[in-house]
């Protein structure tokens, strides 16, 4: 079976799905699941298209970064054992941050990976793990082409005012702004809406991304410009991310990571950037 492998690598989990490619790319996976507990005691759980479930421990040693590689290695061997004729034609990855440059999926290369490494300060909890999975696939299956799909890409049609913090323009020009997150989730919902609510999907719509770990986000969208295979969309407002770890001052905290003490000069010494970034009370 020729198939596309889709991966979503997090800090402690690796989600995967296998989409058959014969005769054309299927819209439903032949197999999907995840390896959870990376960094502790990893376990694989999966389900095939017939509803059969699989569960087994993943043998791994070493640091968390090595466990990601071991988890992928275990996954590839497991997939091959359950699909002896499996041929992985390509691998697709969820990558959280593509900066200003990438507003569409892109084929990955080592040079591009080095560029995506520079966005780690903008998404330190996610970007390193996303890229680690890409490099692991390149090591284990060097001939397989890989593609990155960016969460930030969906939001690149926002107006500049929606992306800007209340900071001097010189700092905004250095890349400190709202890039938007959960874009792949929003994109999927936006593509499904016309089939569900008809013409109303072409008006003003608020999409909610309700995640786990007390994380939620919303995005306002207006005007689906065209409905075709690529579904060109325009987002109107930035997504408002509210989470236990990021509420109030996380964006300002990231500004401090990127700009250092210059952020204090920008907002003034009375702002107490450290307190806001750490979400502490006065």
Tab-separated table of C-alpha atoms in Angstrom:
chain	number	residue	atom	x	y	z
A	1	UNK	CA	0.000	0.000	0.000
A	2	UNK	CA	1.380	3.374	-1.025
A	3	UNK	CA	0.458	5.999	1.583
A	4	UNK	CA	1.162	9.433	3.039
A	5	UNK	CA	2.224	9.518	6.688
A	6	UNK	CA	0.990	12.541	8.658
A	7	UNK	CA	2.673	13.410	11.968
A	8	UNK	CA	1.915	15.834	14.785
A	9	UNK	CA	4.824	15.721	17.234
A	10	UNK	CA	4.405	17.296	20.662
A	11	UNK	CA	6.537	17.427	23.774
A	12	UNK	CA	5.239	14.124	25.144
A	13	UNK	CA	3.200	12.621	22.315
A	14	UNK	CA	3.406	11.701	18.658
A	15	UNK	CA	0.108	11.573	16.773
A	16	UNK	CA	0.055	9.855	13.393
A	17	UNK	CA	-2.254	8.913	10.542
A	18	UNK	CA	-1.692	6.899	7.390
A	19	UNK	CA	-3.637	7.990	4.289
A	20	UNK	CA	-3.712	5.558	1.322
A	21	UNK	CA	-2.540	7.022	-1.971
A	22	UNK	CA	-4.047	4.526	-4.396
A	23	UNK	CA	-5.565	5.392	-6.761
A	24	UNK	CA	-5.810	8.915	-5.276
A	25	UNK	CA	-5.195	10.342	-1.823
A	26	UNK	CA	-7.891	9.102	0.554
A	27	UNK	CA	-9.718	11.537	2.827
A	28	UNK	CA	-9.954	9.026	5.663
A	29	UNK	CA	-6.941	7.298	7.218
A	30	UNK	CA	-6.350	3.576	6.926
A	31	UNK	CA	-4.705	3.751	10.334
A	32	UNK	CA	-4.359	6.432	13.004
A	33	UNK	CA	-3.191	6.709	16.583
A	34	UNK	CA	-0.558	8.116	18.876
A	35	UNK	CA	2.421	7.347	21.043
A	36	UNK	CA	1.889	8.955	24.440
A	37	UNK	CA	4.189	9.252	27.433
A	38	UNK	CA	7.366	10.304	25.609
A	39	UNK	CA	9.813	11.333	28.315
A	40	UNK	CA	8.319	8.804	30.730
A	41	UNK	CA	6.838	5.433	29.698
A	42	UNK	CA	5.763	5.630	26.054
A	43	UNK	CA	2.848	3.542	24.804
A	44	UNK	CA	1.407	3.167	21.323
A	45	UNK	CA	-2.334	3.057	20.694
A	46	UNK	CA	-3.933	2.919	17.253
A	47	UNK	CA	-7.105	2.097	15.342
A	48	UNK	CA	-7.537	0.955	11.761
A	49	UNK	CA	-10.318	1.750	9.289
A	50	UNK	CA	-12.286	-1.317	10.416
A	51	UNK	CA	-12.285	-0.205	14.047
A	52	UNK	CA	-9.733	-2.746	15.262
A	53	UNK	CA	-7.662	-1.320	18.107
A	54	UNK	CA	-4.001	-1.890	18.931
A	55	UNK	CA	-2.034	-1.137	22.073
A	56	UNK	CA	1.554	-1.865	23.083
A	57	UNK	CA	4.463	-0.384	25.080
A	58	UNK	CA	7.315	1.387	23.297
A	59	UNK	CA	10.842	0.416	24.326
A	60	UNK	CA	13.041	3.494	24.623
A	61	UNK	CA	16.090	4.744	26.483
A	62	UNK	CA	17.934	8.005	26.956
A	63	UNK	CA	16.923	11.659	26.928
A	64	UNK	CA	13.564	12.940	25.741
A	65	UNK	CA	15.004	13.926	22.350
A	66	UNK	CA	16.253	10.362	21.880
A	67	UNK	CA	12.860	9.033	22.943
A	68	UNK	CA	11.238	10.988	20.097
A	69	UNK	CA	13.572	9.248	17.661
A	70	UNK	CA	12.963	5.876	19.322
A	71	UNK	CA	9.194	6.460	19.203
A	72	UNK	CA	9.346	7.172	15.468
A	73	UNK	CA	11.571	4.168	14.887
A	74	UNK	CA	9.108	1.986	16.810
A	75	UNK	CA	6.213	3.457	14.809
A	76	UNK	CA	7.861	2.748	11.444
A	77	UNK	CA	8.620	-0.852	12.384
A	78	UNK	CA	5.105	-1.296	13.758
A	79	UNK	CA	3.535	0.116	10.595
A	80	UNK	CA	5.653	-2.178	8.426
A	81	UNK	CA	4.726	-5.215	10.539
A	82	UNK	CA	1.003	-4.469	10.175
A	83	UNK	CA	1.283	-3.483	6.499
A	84	UNK	CA	3.993	-5.648	4.860
A	85	UNK	CA	3.443	-3.986	1.482
A	86	UNK	CA	3.523	-0.438	2.927
A	87	UNK	CA	5.363	2.185	0.886
A	88	UNK	CA	5.484	5.627	2.501
A	89	UNK	CA	5.438	8.055	-0.418
A	90	UNK	CA	5.668	11.247	1.640
A	91	UNK	CA	5.465	12.557	5.190
A	92	UNK	CA	3.482	15.612	6.265
A	93	UNK	CA	4.094	17.480	9.517
A	94	UNK	CA	2.212	19.955	11.608
A	95	UNK	CA	4.690	22.757	12.348
A	96	UNK	CA	3.447	25.488	14.644
A	97	UNK	CA	5.449	28.464	13.376
A	98	UNK	CA	6.295	29.526	9.843
A	99	UNK	CA	6.868	33.209	10.588
A	100	UNK	CA	5.904	35.780	7.965
A	101	UNK	CA	7.454	33.853	5.116
A	102	UNK	CA	5.318	30.735	4.859
A	103	UNK	CA	1.603	31.024	4.191
A	104	UNK	CA	1.217	27.629	2.499
A	105	UNK	CA	2.600	24.097	2.845
A	106	UNK	CA	6.245	23.821	1.824
A	107	UNK	CA	8.619	20.972	0.993
A	108	UNK	CA	11.246	20.653	3.702
A	109	UNK	CA	15.004	20.760	3.278
A	110	UNK	CA	17.912	21.052	5.691
A	111	UNK	CA	18.294	24.738	4.813
A	112	UNK	CA	14.612	25.356	5.506
A	113	UNK	CA	14.858	23.469	8.801
A	114	UNK	CA	17.658	25.782	9.907
A	115	UNK	CA	15.426	28.734	9.079
A	116	UNK	CA	12.525	27.239	11.048
A	117	UNK	CA	14.899	26.785	13.994
A	118	UNK	CA	15.068	30.581	14.246
A	119	UNK	CA	11.349	30.646	15.120
A	120	UNK	CA	11.842	28.507	18.241
A	121	UNK	CA	11.789	31.579	20.570
A	122	UNK	CA	8.338	32.415	19.165
A	123	UNK	CA	6.954	28.944	19.952
A	124	UNK	CA	9.349	27.333	22.445
A	125	UNK	CA	6.855	24.743	23.719
A	126	UNK	CA	6.068	23.292	20.291
A	127	UNK	CA	8.511	24.185	17.504
A	128	UNK	CA	11.493	22.141	18.785
A	129	UNK	CA	9.420	18.953	18.944
A	130	UNK	CA	7.856	19.535	15.515
A	131	UNK	CA	11.294	19.927	13.939
A	132	UNK	CA	12.767	17.011	15.882
A	133	UNK	CA	10.221	14.719	14.223
A	134	UNK	CA	11.156	16.054	10.781
A	135	UNK	CA	14.827	15.335	11.400
A	136	UNK	CA	14.047	11.882	12.773
A	137	UNK	CA	12.103	10.982	9.618
A	138	UNK	CA	14.969	12.312	7.483
A	139	UNK	CA	17.375	10.044	9.359
A	140	UNK	CA	15.189	6.946	9.252
A	141	UNK	CA	13.761	7.432	5.734
A	142	UNK	CA	16.103	9.831	3.885
A	143	UNK	CA	14.506	9.241	0.473
A	144	UNK	CA	10.986	10.197	1.605
A	145	UNK	CA	9.988	13.806	0.780
A	146	UNK	CA	8.585	15.791	3.704
A	147	UNK	CA	6.143	18.694	3.785
A	148	UNK	CA	5.441	21.175	6.590
A	149	UNK	CA	1.978	22.647	7.177
A	150	UNK	CA	2.063	25.696	9.449
A	151	UNK	CA	-0.435	26.738	12.097
A	152	UNK	CA	0.532	30.360	11.497
A	153	UNK	CA	-0.149	30.179	7.738
A	154	UNK	CA	-3.930	30.512	8.128
A	155	UNK	CA	-3.514	33.889	9.830
A	156	UNK	CA	-1.254	35.581	7.305
A	157	UNK	CA	-4.215	37.358	5.688
A	158	UNK	CA	-4.978	39.272	8.886
A	159	UNK	CA	-4.739	43.057	8.604
A	160	UNK	CA	-1.573	44.507	10.107
A	161	UNK	CA	-3.503	46.202	12.916
A	162	UNK	CA	-4.787	42.831	14.141
A	163	UNK	CA	-1.256	41.450	14.280
A	164	UNK	CA	0.374	44.355	16.100
A	165	UNK	CA	1.072	44.674	19.807
A	166	UNK	CA	0.977	48.102	21.450
A	167	UNK	CA	4.714	48.470	20.911
A	168	UNK	CA	6.896	50.826	18.857
A	169	UNK	CA	6.835	50.054	15.147
A	170	UNK	CA	10.573	49.414	15.129
A	171	UNK	CA	10.010	46.451	17.448
A	172	UNK	CA	7.073	45.204	15.369
A	173	UNK	CA	9.381	45.332	12.345
A	174	UNK	CA	11.712	42.898	14.128
A	175	UNK	CA	8.955	40.283	14.039
A	176	UNK	CA	7.366	40.804	17.452
A	177	UNK	CA	3.639	40.562	16.723
A	178	UNK	CA	0.649	38.248	16.919
A	179	UNK	CA	1.202	35.434	14.466
A	180	UNK	CA	-1.887	33.436	15.402
A	181	UNK	CA	-1.998	29.779	16.353
A	182	UNK	CA	-4.235	26.702	15.928
A	183	UNK	CA	-4.447	27.642	12.250
A	184	UNK	CA	-4.662	24.081	10.926
A	185	UNK	CA	-7.668	23.489	13.172
A	186	UNK	CA	-9.340	26.679	11.932
A	187	UNK	CA	-8.522	25.824	8.337
A	188	UNK	CA	-10.174	22.421	8.625
A	189	UNK	CA	-13.325	23.911	10.161
A	190	UNK	CA	-13.454	26.656	7.527
A	191	UNK	CA	-13.240	24.097	4.717
A	192	UNK	CA	-16.102	22.046	6.186
A	193	UNK	CA	-18.471	24.928	6.941
A	194	UNK	CA	-19.888	25.477	3.415
A	195	UNK	CA	-21.038	21.844	3.299
A	196	UNK	CA	-22.682	22.177	6.712
A	197	UNK	CA	-24.194	25.670	6.863
A	198	UNK	CA	-24.231	26.628	3.190
A	199	UNK	CA	-24.059	30.284	2.188
A	200	UNK	CA	-23.772	31.452	5.792
A	201	UNK	CA	-20.189	30.189	5.697
A	202	UNK	CA	-19.455	33.028	3.257
A	203	UNK	CA	-20.376	35.661	5.830
A	204	UNK	CA	-18.825	36.532	9.178
A	205	UNK	CA	-18.015	33.446	11.230
A	206	UNK	CA	-16.416	32.887	14.637
A	207	UNK	CA	-14.538	29.596	14.926
A	208	UNK	CA	-13.657	28.176	18.343
A	209	UNK	CA	-10.732	25.853	18.959
A	210	UNK	CA	-11.387	24.047	22.242
A	211	UNK	CA	-8.333	22.107	23.334
A	212	UNK	CA	-7.190	20.239	26.393
A	213	UNK	CA	-5.100	21.479	29.316
A	214	UNK	CA	-7.390	24.496	29.822
A	215	UNK	CA	-6.496	25.878	26.396
A	216	UNK	CA	-9.052	27.501	24.116
A	217	UNK	CA	-8.951	29.986	21.276
A	218	UNK	CA	-11.274	31.776	18.891
A	219	UNK	CA	-10.841	33.227	15.443
A	220	UNK	CA	-13.094	35.569	13.480
A	221	UNK	CA	-13.276	34.923	9.753
A	222	UNK	CA	-15.016	36.840	7.032
A	223	UNK	CA	-15.545	36.134	3.351
A	224	UNK	CA	-14.531	32.807	1.852
A	225	UNK	CA	-13.072	34.140	-1.351
A	226	UNK	CA	-13.430	30.958	-3.358
A	227	UNK	CA	-14.438	27.363	-2.779
A	228	UNK	CA	-12.164	24.888	-4.497
A	229	UNK	CA	-9.464	22.360	-3.719
A	230	UNK	CA	-7.241	24.992	-2.162
A	231	UNK	CA	-10.074	26.909	-0.399
A	232	UNK	CA	-8.658	30.434	-0.378
A	233	UNK	CA	-9.659	32.105	2.866
A	234	UNK	CA	-9.379	35.475	4.529
A	235	UNK	CA	-9.226	35.757	8.305
A	236	UNK	CA	-10.424	38.991	9.814
A	237	UNK	CA	-9.198	39.036	13.394
A	238	UNK	CA	-6.358	37.435	15.300
A	239	UNK	CA	-7.090	34.389	17.397
A	240	UNK	CA	-7.434	35.073	21.117
A	241	UNK	CA	-5.530	32.372	22.946
A	242	UNK	CA	-6.497	31.847	26.570
A	243	UNK	CA	-4.719	29.140	28.504
A	244	UNK	CA	-3.472	28.334	31.959
A	245	UNK	CA	0.138	28.834	30.917
A	246	UNK	CA	-0.280	31.739	28.496
A	247	UNK	CA	-2.994	34.079	29.753
A	248	UNK	CA	-2.301	37.744	30.475
A	249	UNK	CA	1.411	38.070	29.803
A	250	UNK	CA	2.717	35.227	27.707
A	251	UNK	CA	3.046	37.282	24.533
A	252	UNK	CA	4.844	40.023	26.422
A	253	UNK	CA	7.017	37.353	27.984
A	254	UNK	CA	7.959	36.084	24.534
A	255	UNK	CA	8.792	39.640	23.534
A	256	UNK	CA	11.237	39.720	26.441
A	257	UNK	CA	12.797	36.448	25.305
A	258	UNK	CA	13.359	37.892	21.834
A	259	UNK	CA	14.275	41.478	22.688
A	260	UNK	CA	15.786	41.181	26.162
A	261	UNK	CA	15.853	44.385	28.179
A	262	UNK	CA	14.861	46.457	25.141
A	263	UNK	CA	11.252	45.474	25.848
A	264	UNK	CA	11.516	47.280	29.190
A	265	UNK	CA	12.699	50.405	27.386
A	266	UNK	CA	9.736	50.107	25.016
A	267	UNK	CA	6.929	49.708	27.560
A	268	UNK	CA	8.498	51.610	30.452
A	269	UNK	CA	10.040	50.464	33.755
A	270	UNK	CA	6.754	50.757	35.664
A	271	UNK	CA	5.173	47.969	33.617
A	272	UNK	CA	7.055	45.227	35.528
A	273	UNK	CA	7.499	42.976	32.505
A	274	UNK	CA	8.838	40.072	34.545
A	275	UNK	CA	5.747	39.977	36.741
A	276	UNK	CA	3.394	40.074	33.764
A	277	UNK	CA	5.360	37.435	31.873
A	278	UNK	CA	5.345	35.130	34.893
A	279	UNK	CA	1.617	35.765	35.595
A	280	UNK	CA	2.334	36.778	39.180
A	281	UNK	CA	0.163	39.071	41.284
A	282	UNK	CA	1.558	42.276	42.751
